Coordinates of C-alpha atoms in Angstrom, one line a residue:
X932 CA -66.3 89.4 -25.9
X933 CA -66.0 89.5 -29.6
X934 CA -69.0 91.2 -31.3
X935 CA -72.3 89.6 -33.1
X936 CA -74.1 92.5 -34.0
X937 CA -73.3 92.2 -38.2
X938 CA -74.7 88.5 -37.5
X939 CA -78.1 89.9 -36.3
X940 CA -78.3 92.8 -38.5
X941 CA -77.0 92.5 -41.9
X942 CA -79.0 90.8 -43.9
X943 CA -77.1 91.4 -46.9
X944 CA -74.1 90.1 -45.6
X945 CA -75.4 86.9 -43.5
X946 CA -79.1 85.7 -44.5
X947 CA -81.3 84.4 -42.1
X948 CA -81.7 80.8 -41.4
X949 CA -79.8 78.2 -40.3
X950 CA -79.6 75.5 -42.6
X951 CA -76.7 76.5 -45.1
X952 CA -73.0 78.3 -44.7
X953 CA -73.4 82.0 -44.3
X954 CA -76.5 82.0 -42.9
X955 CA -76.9 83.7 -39.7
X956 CA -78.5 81.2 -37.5
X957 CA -75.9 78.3 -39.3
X958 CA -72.8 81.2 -38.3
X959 CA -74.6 81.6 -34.3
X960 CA -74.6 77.8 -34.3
X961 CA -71.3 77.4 -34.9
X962 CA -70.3 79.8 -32.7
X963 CA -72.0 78.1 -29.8
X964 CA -70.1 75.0 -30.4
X965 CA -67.0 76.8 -30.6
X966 CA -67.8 78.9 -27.4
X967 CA -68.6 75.7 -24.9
X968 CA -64.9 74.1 -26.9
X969 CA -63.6 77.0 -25.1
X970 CA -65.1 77.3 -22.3
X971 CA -64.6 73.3 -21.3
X972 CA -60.7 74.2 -22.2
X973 CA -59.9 77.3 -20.9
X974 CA -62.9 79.5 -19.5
X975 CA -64.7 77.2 -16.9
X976 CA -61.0 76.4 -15.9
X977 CA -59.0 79.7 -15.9
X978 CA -58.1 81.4 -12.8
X979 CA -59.0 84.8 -12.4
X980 CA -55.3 85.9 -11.2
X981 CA -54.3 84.2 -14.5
X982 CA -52.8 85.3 -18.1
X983 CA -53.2 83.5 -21.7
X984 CA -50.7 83.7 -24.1
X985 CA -51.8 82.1 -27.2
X986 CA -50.3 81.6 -30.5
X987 CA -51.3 80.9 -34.2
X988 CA -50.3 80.1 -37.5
X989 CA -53.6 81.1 -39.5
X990 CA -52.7 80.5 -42.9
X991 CA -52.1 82.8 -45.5
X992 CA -54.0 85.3 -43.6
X993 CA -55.2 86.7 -45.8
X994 CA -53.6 86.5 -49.2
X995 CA -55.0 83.7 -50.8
X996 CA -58.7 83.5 -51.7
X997 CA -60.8 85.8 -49.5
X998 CA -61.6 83.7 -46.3
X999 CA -65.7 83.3 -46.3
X1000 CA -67.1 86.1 -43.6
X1001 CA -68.2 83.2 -41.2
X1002 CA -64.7 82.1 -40.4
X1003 CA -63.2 85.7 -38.9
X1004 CA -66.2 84.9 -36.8
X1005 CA -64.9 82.1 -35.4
X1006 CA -60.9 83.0 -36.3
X1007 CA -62.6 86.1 -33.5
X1008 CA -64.0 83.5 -31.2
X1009 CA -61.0 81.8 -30.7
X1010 CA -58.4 84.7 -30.0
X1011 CA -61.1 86.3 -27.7
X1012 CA -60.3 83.4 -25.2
X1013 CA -57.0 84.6 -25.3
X1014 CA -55.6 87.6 -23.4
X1015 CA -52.8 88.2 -25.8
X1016 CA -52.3 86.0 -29.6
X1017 CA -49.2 85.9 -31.5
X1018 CA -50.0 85.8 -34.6
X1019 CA -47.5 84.0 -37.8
X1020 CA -47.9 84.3 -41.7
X1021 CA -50.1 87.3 -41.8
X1022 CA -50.3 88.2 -45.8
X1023 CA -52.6 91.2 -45.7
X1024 CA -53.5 93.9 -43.2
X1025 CA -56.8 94.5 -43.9
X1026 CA -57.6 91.1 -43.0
X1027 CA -55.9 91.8 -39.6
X1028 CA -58.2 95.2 -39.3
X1029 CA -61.5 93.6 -40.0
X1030 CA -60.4 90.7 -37.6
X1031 CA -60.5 93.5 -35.2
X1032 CA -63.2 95.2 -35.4
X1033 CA -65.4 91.6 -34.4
X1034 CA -62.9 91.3 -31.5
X1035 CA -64.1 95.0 -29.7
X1036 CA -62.0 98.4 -28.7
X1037 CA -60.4 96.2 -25.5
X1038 CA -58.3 94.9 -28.3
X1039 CA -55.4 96.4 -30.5
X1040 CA -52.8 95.1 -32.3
X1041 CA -49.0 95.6 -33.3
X1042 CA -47.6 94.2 -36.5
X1043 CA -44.0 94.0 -38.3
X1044 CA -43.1 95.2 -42.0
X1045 CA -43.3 92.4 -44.7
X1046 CA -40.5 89.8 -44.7
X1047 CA -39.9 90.5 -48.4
X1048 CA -39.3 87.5 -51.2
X1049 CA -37.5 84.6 -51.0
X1050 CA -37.8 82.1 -48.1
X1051 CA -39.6 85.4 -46.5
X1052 CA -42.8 84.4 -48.6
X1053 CA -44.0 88.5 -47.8
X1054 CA -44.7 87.7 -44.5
X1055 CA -46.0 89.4 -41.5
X1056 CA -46.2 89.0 -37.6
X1057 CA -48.8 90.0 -35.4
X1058 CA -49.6 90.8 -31.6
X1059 CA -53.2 91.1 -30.9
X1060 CA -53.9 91.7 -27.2
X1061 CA -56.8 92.7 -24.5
X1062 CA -55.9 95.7 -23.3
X1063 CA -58.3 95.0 -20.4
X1064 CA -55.8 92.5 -19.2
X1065 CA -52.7 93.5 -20.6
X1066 CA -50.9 96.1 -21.1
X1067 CA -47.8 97.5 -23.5
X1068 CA -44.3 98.3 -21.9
X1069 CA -43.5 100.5 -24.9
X1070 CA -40.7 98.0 -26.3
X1071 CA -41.6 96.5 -29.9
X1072 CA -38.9 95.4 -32.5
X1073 CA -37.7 93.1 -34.9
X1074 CA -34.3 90.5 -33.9
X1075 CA -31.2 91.4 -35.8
X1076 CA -28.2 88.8 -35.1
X1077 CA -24.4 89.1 -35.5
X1078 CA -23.1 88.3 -39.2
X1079 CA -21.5 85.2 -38.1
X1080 CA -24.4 84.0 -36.2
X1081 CA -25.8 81.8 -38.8
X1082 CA -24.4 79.9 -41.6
X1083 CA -23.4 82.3 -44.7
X1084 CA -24.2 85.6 -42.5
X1085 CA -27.9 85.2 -43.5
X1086 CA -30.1 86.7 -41.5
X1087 CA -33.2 84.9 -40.1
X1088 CA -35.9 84.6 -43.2
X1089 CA -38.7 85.5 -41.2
X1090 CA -37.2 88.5 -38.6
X1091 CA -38.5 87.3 -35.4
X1092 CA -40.9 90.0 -33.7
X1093 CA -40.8 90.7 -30.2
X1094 CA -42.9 93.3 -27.8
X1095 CA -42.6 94.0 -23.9
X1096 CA -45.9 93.8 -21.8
X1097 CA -47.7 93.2 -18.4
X1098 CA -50.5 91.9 -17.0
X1099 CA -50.6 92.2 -13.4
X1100 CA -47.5 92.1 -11.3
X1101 CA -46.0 90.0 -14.4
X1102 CA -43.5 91.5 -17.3
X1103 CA -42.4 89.5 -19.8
X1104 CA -41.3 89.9 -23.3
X1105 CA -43.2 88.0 -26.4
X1106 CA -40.8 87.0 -28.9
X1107 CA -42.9 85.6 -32.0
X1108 CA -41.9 83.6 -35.0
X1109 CA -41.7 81.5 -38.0
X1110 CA -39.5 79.2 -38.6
X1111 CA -38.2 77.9 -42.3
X1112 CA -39.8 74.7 -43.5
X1113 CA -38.3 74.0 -46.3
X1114 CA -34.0 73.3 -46.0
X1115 CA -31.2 74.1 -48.1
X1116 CA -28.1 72.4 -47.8
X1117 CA -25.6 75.2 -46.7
X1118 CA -28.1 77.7 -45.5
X1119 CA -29.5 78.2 -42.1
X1120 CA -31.6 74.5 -41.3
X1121 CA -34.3 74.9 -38.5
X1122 CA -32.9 74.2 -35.9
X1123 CA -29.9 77.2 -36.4
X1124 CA -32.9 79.6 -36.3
X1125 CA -34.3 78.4 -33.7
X1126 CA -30.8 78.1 -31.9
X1127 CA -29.9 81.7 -32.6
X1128 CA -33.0 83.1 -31.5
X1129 CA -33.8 80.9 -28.1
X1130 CA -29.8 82.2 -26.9
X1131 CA -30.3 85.6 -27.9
X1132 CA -33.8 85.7 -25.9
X1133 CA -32.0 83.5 -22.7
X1134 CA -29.3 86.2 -22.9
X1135 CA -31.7 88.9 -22.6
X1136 CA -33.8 87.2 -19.4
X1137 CA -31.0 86.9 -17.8
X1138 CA -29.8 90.2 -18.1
X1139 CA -33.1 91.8 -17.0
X1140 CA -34.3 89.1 -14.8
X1141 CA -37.5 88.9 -16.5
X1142 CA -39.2 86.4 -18.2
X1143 CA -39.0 85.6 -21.8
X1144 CA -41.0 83.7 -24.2
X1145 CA -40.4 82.4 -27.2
X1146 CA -43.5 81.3 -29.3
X1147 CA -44.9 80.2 -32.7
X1148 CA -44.9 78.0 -35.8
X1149 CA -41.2 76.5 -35.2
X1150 CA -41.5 73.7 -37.9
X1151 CA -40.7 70.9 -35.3
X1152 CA -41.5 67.6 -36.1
X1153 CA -41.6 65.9 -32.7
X1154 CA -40.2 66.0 -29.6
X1155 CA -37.0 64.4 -30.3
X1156 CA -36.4 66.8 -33.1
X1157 CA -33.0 69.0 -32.9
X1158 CA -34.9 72.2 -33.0
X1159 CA -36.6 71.0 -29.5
X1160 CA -32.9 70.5 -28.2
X1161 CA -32.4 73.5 -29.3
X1162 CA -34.9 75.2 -27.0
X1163 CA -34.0 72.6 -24.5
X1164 CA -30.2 73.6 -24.4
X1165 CA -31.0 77.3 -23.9
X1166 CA -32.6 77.1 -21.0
X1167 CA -36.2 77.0 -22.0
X1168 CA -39.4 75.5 -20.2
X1169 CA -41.2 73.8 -23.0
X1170 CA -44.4 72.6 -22.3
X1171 CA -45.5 69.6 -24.7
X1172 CA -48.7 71.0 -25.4
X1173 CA -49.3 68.2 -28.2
X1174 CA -49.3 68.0 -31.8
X1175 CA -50.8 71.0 -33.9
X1176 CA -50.9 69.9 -37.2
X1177 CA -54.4 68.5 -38.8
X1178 CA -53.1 65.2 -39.2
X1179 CA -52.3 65.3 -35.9
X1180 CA -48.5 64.0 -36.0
X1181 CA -46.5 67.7 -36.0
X1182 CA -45.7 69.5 -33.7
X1183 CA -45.1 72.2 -35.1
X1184 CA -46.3 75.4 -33.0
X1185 CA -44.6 76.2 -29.4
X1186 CA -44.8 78.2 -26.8
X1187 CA -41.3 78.0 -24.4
X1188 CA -40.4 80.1 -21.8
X1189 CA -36.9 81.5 -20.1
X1190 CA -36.0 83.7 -16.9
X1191 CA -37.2 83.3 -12.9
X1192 CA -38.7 80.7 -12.1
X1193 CA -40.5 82.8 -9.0
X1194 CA -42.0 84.0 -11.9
X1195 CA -43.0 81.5 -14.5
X1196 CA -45.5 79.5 -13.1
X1197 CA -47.2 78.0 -15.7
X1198 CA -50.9 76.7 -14.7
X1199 CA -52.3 75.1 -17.9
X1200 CA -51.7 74.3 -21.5
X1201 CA -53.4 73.2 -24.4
X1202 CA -53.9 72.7 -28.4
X1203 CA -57.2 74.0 -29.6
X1204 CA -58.9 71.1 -31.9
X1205 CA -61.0 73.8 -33.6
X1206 CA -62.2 71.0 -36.3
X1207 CA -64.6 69.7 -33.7
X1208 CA -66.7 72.8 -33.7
X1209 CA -66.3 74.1 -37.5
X1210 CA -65.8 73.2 -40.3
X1211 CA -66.4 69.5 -39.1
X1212 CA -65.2 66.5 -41.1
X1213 CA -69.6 65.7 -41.4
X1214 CA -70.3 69.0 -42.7
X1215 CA -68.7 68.4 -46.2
X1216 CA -71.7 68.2 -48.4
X1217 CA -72.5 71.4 -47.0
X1218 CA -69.8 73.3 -47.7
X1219 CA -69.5 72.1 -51.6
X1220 CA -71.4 74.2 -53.9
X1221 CA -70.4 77.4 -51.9
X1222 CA -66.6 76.2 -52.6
X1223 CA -67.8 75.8 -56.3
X1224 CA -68.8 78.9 -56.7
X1225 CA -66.1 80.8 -54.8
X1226 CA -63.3 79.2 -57.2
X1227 CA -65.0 82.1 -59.8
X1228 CA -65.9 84.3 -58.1
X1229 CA -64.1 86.5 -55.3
X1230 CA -66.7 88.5 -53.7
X1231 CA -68.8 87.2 -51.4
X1232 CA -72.0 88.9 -51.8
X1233 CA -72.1 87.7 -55.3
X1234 CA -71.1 84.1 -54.1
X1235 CA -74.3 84.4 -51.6
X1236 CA -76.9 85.8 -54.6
X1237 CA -75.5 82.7 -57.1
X1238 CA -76.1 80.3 -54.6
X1239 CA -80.4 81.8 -54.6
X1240 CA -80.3 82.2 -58.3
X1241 CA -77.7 79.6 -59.8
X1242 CA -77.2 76.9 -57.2
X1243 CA -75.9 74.5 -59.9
X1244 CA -73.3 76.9 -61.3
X1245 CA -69.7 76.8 -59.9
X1246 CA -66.4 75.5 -61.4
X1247 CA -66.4 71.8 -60.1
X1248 CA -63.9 70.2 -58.1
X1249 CA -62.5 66.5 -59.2
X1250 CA -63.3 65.0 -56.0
X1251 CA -64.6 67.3 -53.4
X1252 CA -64.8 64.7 -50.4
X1253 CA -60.6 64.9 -50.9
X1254 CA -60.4 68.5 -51.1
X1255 CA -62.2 69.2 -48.3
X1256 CA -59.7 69.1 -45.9
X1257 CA -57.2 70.8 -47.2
X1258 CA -60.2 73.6 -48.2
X1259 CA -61.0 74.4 -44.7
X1260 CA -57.6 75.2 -44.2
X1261 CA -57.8 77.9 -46.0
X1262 CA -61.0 79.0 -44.5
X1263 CA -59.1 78.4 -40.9
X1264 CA -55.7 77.5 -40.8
X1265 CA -53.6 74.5 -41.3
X1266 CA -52.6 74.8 -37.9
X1267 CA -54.6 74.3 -34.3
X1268 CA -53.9 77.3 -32.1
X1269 CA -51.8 76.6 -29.3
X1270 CA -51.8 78.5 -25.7
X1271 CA -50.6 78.4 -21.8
X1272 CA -52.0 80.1 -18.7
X1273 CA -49.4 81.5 -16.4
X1274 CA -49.7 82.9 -12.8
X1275 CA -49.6 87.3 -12.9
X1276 CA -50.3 87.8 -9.1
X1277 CA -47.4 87.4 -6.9
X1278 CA -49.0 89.8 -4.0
X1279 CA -49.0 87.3 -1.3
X1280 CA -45.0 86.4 -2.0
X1281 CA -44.6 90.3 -1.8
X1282 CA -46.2 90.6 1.2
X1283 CA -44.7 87.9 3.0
X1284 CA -41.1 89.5 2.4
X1285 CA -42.2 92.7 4.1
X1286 CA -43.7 90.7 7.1
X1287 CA -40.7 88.0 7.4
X1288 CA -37.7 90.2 6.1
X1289 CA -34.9 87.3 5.5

């Protein structure tokens, strides 16, 4: 369970009340919301021989402004629900630390070196994972193709970052990544990565009978896109989980699957709407004069003492009901956060081999 103590006891850092952003009661609010959101989706419902393998783009996390400390509470609440995140376009590690320290000891984290310039964009990937519920098989590394594997002998721009776990009687390797947007005639288009990376992982389930899965912000438009056939002509199980953009038209974020099929039974799915608990389209008045403020001003205890002493100062914004929306997403993400439950316990199959030997 992620941790509320700051919430309760740091009155510097979160104010009591409940009727303004930051507060303490307006954060625990919030939190509630988000906590039955989750628990209608994926607590009340899990089973208990069950794994979830979740997956987010959290944007720019966190190398653009400094995120407001009420949203890593709920960026928290959401990954606790998971038993293991992948995590795409990490900017800064510190933000990853702190994120752990409100999600508890059970959890600990891997991460990969920076992507470097260019279609990179300094980029990191992340696993974050319960280890009361899963554990690490001591394989972590970063996918390195053949020179001819992609057009020009480029590498993928955003290595793709894979680890080995279990939970249960269930191994499987994580292969996490992030996809180009942008496309440049000659260079690698979407779909090539995606391509190169969905064969390489088949290849490898194949040859260890174990199941493979390939998840995170793929760039993929639709359904019908050719970076879907891609996944589709490798093999993989992919689970239309629904559209993950804001808008609510892209698909963008995946979560497929390759290897037995004994052992990929998948149980549930889901996109996580988090707009309907924070950040809500209703609560933009709210959220203005602290968004003044923070455009001059960077730290946060000095946003929370202007908005007592100088609650009309703040740069102003042209026309904050417009730049709302795309404001939260930097306070969230400008992607919903997408998972799948799987089956782990296959004790009764075991069994029954050893009682009814073929």
């Amino acid at each position: 369970m992620a941790f509320y103590q700051s919430l309760k006891h740091d009155r510097r850092t979160y104010p009591p009340g409940r009727a303004a952003p930051g507060q303490a009661g307006w954060i625990a609010d919030r939190l509630l919301r988000l906590r039955a959101l989750l628990n209608g989706q994926i607590t009340a419902r899990r089973r208990p021989d069950s794994l979830i393998i979740g997956s987010w783009n959290i944007r720019h996390f966190d190398g653009g402004r400094p995120r407001l400390h009420e949203s890593f509470h709920y960026i928290a609440e959401i990954i606790d629900h998971f038993d293991i995140c992948a995590v795409q376009e990490v900017k800064n590690i510190e933000a990853v630390d702190r994120l752990m320290r409100l999600l508890g000891p059970n959890w600990t984290y891997f991460i990969n070196d920076s992507s470097g310039a260019g279609r990179g964009n300094h980029e990191r990937m992340a696993f974050l994972y319960n280890r009361n519920r899963v554990s690490f098989r001591h394989l972590v590394g970063e996918l390195v193709l053949p020179r001819d594997a992609l057009p020009g002998g480029e590498q993928i721009a955003r290595t793709p970052f894979f680890a080995a776990f279990q939970a249960g009687w269930f191994r499987f390797t994580l292969c996490s990544a992030h996809i180009i947007f942008k496309e440049v005639a000659g260079r690698p288009l979407r779909e090539d990565e995606i391509r190169v990376i969905a064969e390489e992982m088949a290849k490898r389930a194949r040859a260890q009978d174990e199941v493979h899965v390939f998840l995170g912000d793929m760039n993929i438009d639709d359904r019908a896109a050719p970076g879907m056939r891609a996944l589709l002509d490798a093999g993989f199980d992919v689970p239309d989980l629904g559209p993950t953009s804001l808008s609510g038209d892209k698909y963008y974020d995946q979560i497929a699957f390759v290897g037995p099929d004994q052992k990929t039974r998948m149980l549930e799915r889901g996109v996580l709407r988090w707009p309907d608990a924070v950040f809500r389209d209703e609560e933009v008045g709210d959220y203005e004069q602290i968004a003044r403020l923070m455009r001059g001003v960077e730290d946060q205890a000095e946003v929370a003492r202007l908005l007592v002493e100088d609650p009309d100062g703040g740069e102003p914004y042209a026309n904050w009901a417009r730049s709302y929306s795309s404001w939260r997403t930097h306070e969230m993400s400008d992607h919903l956060p997408v998972w799948i439950e799987l089956e782990v316990d296959y004790s009764n199959e075991y069994l029954r081999g050893i009682s009814d030997p073929v």
